[in-house]
mmCIF file of N, CA and C in Angstrom:
data_model
loop_
_atom_site.group_PDB
_atom_site.id
_atom_site.type_symbol
_atom_site.label_atom_id
_atom_site.label_comp_id
_atom_site.label_asym_id
_atom_site.label_seq_id
_atom_site.Cartn_x
_atom_site.Cartn_y
_atom_site.Cartn_z
ATOM 1 N N UNK N 1 261.309 142.402 141.894
ATOM 2 C CA UNK N 1 261.302 143.379 140.815
ATOM 3 C C UNK N 1 260.546 144.616 141.292
ATOM 4 N N UNK N 2 260.915 145.742 140.706
ATOM 5 C CA UNK N 2 260.275 147.015 141.018
ATOM 6 C C UNK N 2 260.182 147.793 139.718
ATOM 7 N N UNK N 3 259.015 148.381 139.409
ATOM 8 C CA UNK N 3 258.834 149.048 138.127
ATOM 9 C C UNK N 3 258.392 150.484 138.249
ATOM 10 N N UNK N 4 258.636 151.258 137.177
ATOM 11 C CA UNK N 4 258.213 152.646 137.057
ATOM 12 C C UNK N 4 257.607 152.826 135.676
ATOM 13 N N UNK N 5 256.338 153.227 135.620
ATOM 14 C CA UNK N 5 255.640 153.447 134.361
ATOM 15 C C UNK N 5 255.806 154.900 133.955
ATOM 16 N N UNK N 6 256.374 155.129 132.744
ATOM 17 C CA UNK N 6 256.590 156.487 132.234
ATOM 18 C C UNK N 6 255.922 156.639 130.872
ATOM 19 N N UNK N 7 254.675 156.222 130.753
ATOM 20 C CA UNK N 7 253.951 156.327 129.490
ATOM 21 C C UNK N 7 254.259 155.162 128.573
ATOM 22 N N UNK N 8 254.827 155.449 127.381
ATOM 23 C CA UNK N 8 255.148 154.368 126.443
ATOM 24 C C UNK N 8 256.441 153.660 126.804
ATOM 25 N N UNK N 9 257.166 154.182 127.788
ATOM 26 C CA UNK N 9 258.396 153.552 128.292
ATOM 27 C C UNK N 9 258.216 153.254 129.771
ATOM 28 N N UNK N 10 258.682 152.096 130.178
ATOM 29 C CA UNK N 10 258.660 151.727 131.593
ATOM 30 C C UNK N 10 260.046 151.208 131.956
ATOM 31 N N UNK N 11 260.395 151.339 133.219
ATOM 32 C CA UNK N 11 261.670 150.835 133.723
ATOM 33 C C UNK N 11 261.373 149.789 134.783
ATOM 34 N N UNK N 12 262.137 148.706 134.736
ATOM 35 C CA UNK N 12 261.924 147.594 135.642
ATOM 36 C C UNK N 12 263.263 147.177 136.235
ATOM 37 N N UNK N 13 263.388 147.262 137.545
ATOM 38 C CA UNK N 13 264.595 146.803 138.241
ATOM 39 C C UNK N 13 264.363 145.359 138.670
ATOM 40 N N UNK N 14 265.294 144.489 138.314
ATOM 41 C CA UNK N 14 265.203 143.078 138.684
ATOM 42 C C UNK N 14 266.506 142.651 139.343
ATOM 43 N N UNK N 15 266.411 141.700 140.249
ATOM 44 C CA UNK N 15 267.608 141.226 140.929
ATOM 45 C C UNK N 15 267.428 139.781 141.337
ATOM 46 N N UNK N 16 268.557 139.140 141.571
ATOM 47 C CA UNK N 16 268.584 137.755 142.053
ATOM 48 C C UNK N 16 269.391 137.736 143.334
ATOM 49 N N UNK N 17 268.733 137.416 144.433
ATOM 50 C CA UNK N 17 269.417 137.373 145.719
ATOM 51 C C UNK N 17 270.115 136.043 145.954
ATOM 52 N N UNK N 18 269.521 134.975 145.500
ATOM 53 C CA UNK N 18 270.100 133.655 145.738
ATOM 54 C C UNK N 18 269.253 132.595 145.079
ATOM 55 N N UNK N 19 269.376 131.381 145.558
ATOM 56 C CA UNK N 19 268.591 130.283 145.005
ATOM 57 C C UNK N 19 269.267 129.644 143.813
ATOM 58 N N UNK N 20 268.654 128.578 143.335
ATOM 59 C CA UNK N 20 269.234 127.806 142.240
ATOM 60 C C UNK N 20 268.627 128.144 140.882
ATOM 61 N N UNK N 21 267.506 128.852 140.857
ATOM 62 C CA UNK N 21 266.844 129.195 139.588
ATOM 63 C C UNK N 21 267.392 130.496 139.035
ATOM 64 N N UNK N 22 268.070 130.410 137.903
ATOM 65 C CA UNK N 22 268.650 131.601 137.274
ATOM 66 C C UNK N 22 267.641 132.305 136.379
ATOM 67 N N UNK N 23 266.675 131.577 135.833
ATOM 68 C CA UNK N 23 265.700 132.146 134.903
ATOM 69 C C UNK N 23 264.350 132.337 135.580
ATOM 70 N N UNK N 24 263.690 133.426 135.203
ATOM 71 C CA UNK N 24 262.352 133.727 135.720
ATOM 72 C C UNK N 24 261.501 134.326 134.617
ATOM 73 N N UNK N 25 260.212 134.099 134.705
ATOM 74 C CA UNK N 25 259.246 134.766 133.830
ATOM 75 C C UNK N 25 258.522 135.797 134.687
ATOM 76 N N UNK N 26 258.585 137.035 134.265
ATOM 77 C CA UNK N 26 257.948 138.127 134.998
ATOM 78 C C UNK N 26 256.606 138.440 134.334
ATOM 79 N N UNK N 27 255.493 138.162 135.007
ATOM 80 C CA UNK N 27 254.184 138.406 134.405
ATOM 81 C C UNK N 27 253.888 139.903 134.362
ATOM 82 N N UNK N 28 253.704 140.444 133.162
ATOM 83 C CA UNK N 28 253.456 141.873 132.997
ATOM 84 C C UNK N 28 252.081 142.161 132.413
ATOM 85 N N UNK N 29 251.223 141.148 132.312
ATOM 86 C CA UNK N 29 249.906 141.298 131.691
ATOM 87 C C UNK N 29 249.086 142.459 132.260
ATOM 88 N N UNK N 30 249.068 142.691 133.575
ATOM 89 C CA UNK N 30 248.249 143.804 134.077
ATOM 90 C C UNK N 30 248.708 145.185 133.583
ATOM 91 N N UNK N 31 249.963 145.312 133.172
ATOM 92 C CA UNK N 31 250.512 146.610 132.782
ATOM 93 C C UNK N 31 250.778 146.746 131.297
ATOM 94 N N UNK N 32 250.855 145.641 130.577
ATOM 95 C CA UNK N 32 251.231 145.666 129.165
ATOM 96 C C UNK N 32 250.089 145.097 128.332
ATOM 97 N N UNK N 33 249.662 145.840 127.319
ATOM 98 C CA UNK N 33 248.550 145.383 126.480
ATOM 99 C C UNK N 33 249.001 144.899 125.107
ATOM 100 N N UNK N 34 250.135 145.329 124.624
ATOM 101 C CA UNK N 34 250.577 144.974 123.281
ATOM 102 C C UNK N 34 252.042 144.589 123.249
ATOM 103 N N UNK N 35 252.643 144.636 122.054
ATOM 104 C CA UNK N 35 254.046 144.269 121.886
ATOM 105 C C UNK N 35 254.980 145.178 122.682
ATOM 106 N N UNK N 36 256.122 144.625 123.071
ATOM 107 C CA UNK N 36 257.089 145.340 123.898
ATOM 108 C C UNK N 36 258.504 145.064 123.399
ATOM 109 N N UNK N 37 259.343 146.078 123.441
ATOM 110 C CA UNK N 37 260.782 145.895 123.222
ATOM 111 C C UNK N 37 261.437 146.015 124.591
ATOM 112 N N UNK N 38 262.215 145.003 124.954
ATOM 113 C CA UNK N 38 262.891 144.990 126.250
ATOM 114 C C UNK N 38 264.396 145.035 126.032
ATOM 115 N N UNK N 39 265.081 145.876 126.807
ATOM 116 C CA UNK N 39 266.538 145.962 126.715
ATOM 117 C C UNK N 39 267.112 146.347 128.073
ATOM 118 N N UNK N 40 268.390 146.026 128.279
ATOM 119 C CA UNK N 40 269.074 146.386 129.511
ATOM 120 C C UNK N 40 269.456 147.861 129.433
ATOM 121 N N UNK N 41 268.993 148.658 130.393
ATOM 122 C CA UNK N 41 269.323 150.084 130.446
ATOM 123 C C UNK N 41 270.569 150.322 131.297
ATOM 124 N N UNK N 42 270.767 149.503 132.338
ATOM 125 C CA UNK N 42 271.934 149.646 133.206
ATOM 126 C C UNK N 42 272.241 148.315 133.853
ATOM 127 N N UNK N 43 273.479 147.937 133.953
ATOM 128 C CA UNK N 43 274.669 148.588 133.403
ATOM 129 C C UNK N 43 274.757 148.371 131.889
ATOM 130 N N UNK N 44 275.364 149.311 131.209
ATOM 131 C CA UNK N 44 275.437 149.284 129.743
ATOM 132 C C UNK N 44 276.118 148.018 129.221
ATOM 133 N N UNK N 45 277.105 147.522 129.937
ATOM 134 C CA UNK N 45 277.831 146.315 129.518
ATOM 135 C C UNK N 45 277.242 145.054 130.144
ATOM 136 N N UNK N 46 276.094 145.177 130.759
ATOM 137 C CA UNK N 46 275.516 144.056 131.496
ATOM 138 C C UNK N 46 274.454 143.302 130.750
ATOM 139 N N UNK N 47 274.759 142.814 129.575
ATOM 140 C CA UNK N 47 273.769 142.081 128.787
ATOM 141 C C UNK N 47 273.372 140.778 129.476
ATOM 142 N N UNK N 48 272.090 140.509 129.451
ATOM 143 C CA UNK N 48 271.543 139.251 129.960
ATOM 144 C C UNK N 48 270.476 138.788 128.973
ATOM 145 N N UNK N 49 270.212 137.485 128.901
ATOM 146 C CA UNK N 49 269.172 136.998 127.995
ATOM 147 C C UNK N 49 267.782 137.498 128.413
ATOM 148 N N UNK N 50 267.090 138.130 127.470
ATOM 149 C CA UNK N 50 265.722 138.602 127.664
ATOM 150 C C UNK N 50 264.874 138.049 126.527
ATOM 151 N N UNK N 51 263.640 137.662 126.839
ATOM 152 C CA UNK N 51 262.742 137.195 125.787
ATOM 153 C C UNK N 51 261.311 137.570 126.149
ATOM 154 N N UNK N 52 260.658 138.319 125.257
ATOM 155 C CA UNK N 52 259.265 138.714 125.458
ATOM 156 C C UNK N 52 258.344 137.597 124.976
ATOM 157 N N UNK N 53 257.478 137.121 125.852
ATOM 158 C CA UNK N 53 256.480 136.096 125.526
ATOM 159 C C UNK N 53 255.150 136.802 125.274
ATOM 160 N N UNK N 54 254.851 137.069 124.002
ATOM 161 C CA UNK N 54 253.679 137.868 123.647
ATOM 162 C C UNK N 54 252.367 137.234 124.123
ATOM 163 N N UNK N 55 252.216 135.938 123.929
ATOM 164 C CA UNK N 55 250.964 135.273 124.291
ATOM 165 C C UNK N 55 250.687 135.357 125.791
ATOM 166 N N UNK N 56 251.724 135.259 126.592
ATOM 167 C CA UNK N 56 251.591 135.294 128.049
ATOM 168 C C UNK N 56 251.748 136.699 128.608
ATOM 169 N N UNK N 57 252.221 137.615 127.754
ATOM 170 C CA UNK N 57 252.579 138.978 128.174
ATOM 171 C C UNK N 57 253.484 138.929 129.404
ATOM 172 N N UNK N 58 254.577 138.175 129.228
ATOM 173 C CA UNK N 58 255.570 138.059 130.295
ATOM 174 C C UNK N 58 256.966 138.220 129.703
ATOM 175 N N UNK N 59 257.892 138.617 130.538
ATOM 176 C CA UNK N 59 259.278 138.797 130.129
ATOM 177 C C UNK N 59 260.118 137.744 130.826
ATOM 178 N N UNK N 60 260.836 136.967 130.033
ATOM 179 C CA UNK N 60 261.744 135.961 130.605
ATOM 180 C C UNK N 60 263.134 136.574 130.679
ATOM 181 N N UNK N 61 263.772 136.413 131.836
ATOM 182 C CA UNK N 61 265.108 136.945 132.063
ATOM 183 C C UNK N 61 265.949 135.889 132.759
ATOM 184 N N UNK N 62 267.240 135.913 132.483
ATOM 185 C CA UNK N 62 268.175 134.985 133.130
ATOM 186 C C UNK N 62 269.274 135.789 133.794
ATOM 187 N N UNK N 63 269.354 135.684 135.111
ATOM 188 C CA UNK N 63 270.434 136.277 135.893
ATOM 189 C C UNK N 63 271.287 135.118 136.398
ATOM 190 N N UNK N 64 272.453 134.952 135.814
ATOM 191 C CA UNK N 64 273.268 133.748 135.987
ATOM 192 C C UNK N 64 273.767 133.523 137.414
ATOM 193 N N UNK N 65 274.092 134.604 138.129
ATOM 194 C CA UNK N 65 274.704 134.440 139.451
ATOM 195 C C UNK N 65 273.920 135.185 140.535
ATOM 196 N N UNK N 66 273.872 134.645 141.754
ATOM 197 C CA UNK N 66 273.283 135.399 142.859
ATOM 198 C C UNK N 66 274.003 136.742 143.011
ATOM 199 N N UNK N 67 273.249 137.745 143.376
ATOM 200 C CA UNK N 67 273.807 139.080 143.543
ATOM 201 C C UNK N 67 273.714 139.942 142.294
ATOM 202 N N UNK N 68 273.258 139.358 141.180
ATOM 203 C CA UNK N 68 273.109 140.131 139.944
ATOM 204 C C UNK N 68 271.841 140.979 139.992
ATOM 205 N N UNK N 69 271.902 142.149 139.334
ATOM 206 C CA UNK N 69 270.749 143.026 139.205
ATOM 207 C C UNK N 69 270.855 143.771 137.884
ATOM 208 N N UNK N 70 269.726 144.151 137.329
ATOM 209 C CA UNK N 70 269.690 144.907 136.081
ATOM 210 C C UNK N 70 268.519 145.869 136.105
ATOM 211 N N UNK N 71 268.700 147.007 135.416
ATOM 212 C CA UNK N 71 267.611 147.934 135.167
ATOM 213 C C UNK N 71 267.217 147.758 133.708
ATOM 214 N N UNK N 72 265.956 147.414 133.473
ATOM 215 C CA UNK N 72 265.467 147.150 132.124
ATOM 216 C C UNK N 72 264.606 148.302 131.637
ATOM 217 N N UNK N 73 264.659 148.569 130.344
ATOM 218 C CA UNK N 73 263.808 149.544 129.689
ATOM 219 C C UNK N 73 262.825 148.778 128.815
ATOM 220 N N UNK N 74 261.524 149.021 129.017
ATOM 221 C CA UNK N 74 260.471 148.383 128.246
ATOM 222 C C UNK N 74 259.775 149.470 127.433
ATOM 223 N N UNK N 75 259.736 149.283 126.117
ATOM 224 C CA UNK N 75 259.088 150.262 125.243
ATOM 225 C C UNK N 75 257.887 149.629 124.565
ATOM 226 N N UNK N 76 256.740 150.255 124.714
ATOM 227 C CA UNK N 76 255.489 149.738 124.146
ATOM 228 C C UNK N 76 255.430 150.005 122.650
ATOM 229 N N UNK N 77 254.677 149.159 121.962
ATOM 230 C CA UNK N 77 254.418 149.368 120.556
ATOM 231 C C UNK N 77 255.420 148.757 119.606
ATOM 232 N N UNK N 78 256.299 147.902 120.082
ATOM 233 C CA UNK N 78 257.280 147.233 119.236
ATOM 234 C C UNK N 78 256.811 145.819 118.958
ATOM 235 N N UNK N 79 257.253 145.273 117.849
ATOM 236 C CA UNK N 79 256.753 143.970 117.430
ATOM 237 C C UNK N 79 257.358 142.800 118.193
ATOM 238 N N UNK N 80 258.499 142.991 118.851
ATOM 239 C CA UNK N 80 259.086 141.877 119.602
ATOM 240 C C UNK N 80 260.042 142.418 120.656
ATOM 241 N N UNK N 81 260.360 141.555 121.641
ATOM 242 C CA UNK N 81 261.356 141.896 122.654
ATOM 243 C C UNK N 81 262.699 141.356 122.255
ATOM 244 N N UNK N 82 263.727 141.691 123.007
ATOM 245 C CA UNK N 82 265.090 141.202 122.737
ATOM 246 C C UNK N 82 265.320 139.906 123.453
#
């Protein structure tokens, strides 16, 4: 993963090169202090399961197939993630 902090909005590029694990929890505690709304920014038709774990301050994502990648938009100050 690779991220860009733009104030109340951050962008996070994630990808899956291979392996058998489709789901990952991305620990964001050092960068995120409160609630976050997470959504796929690119590709627009590339929906993937996302879930914000408030207690752990981590984002769970599932990339079903090797070779998949997504650009995520994280917005601070929201009560829950997608």
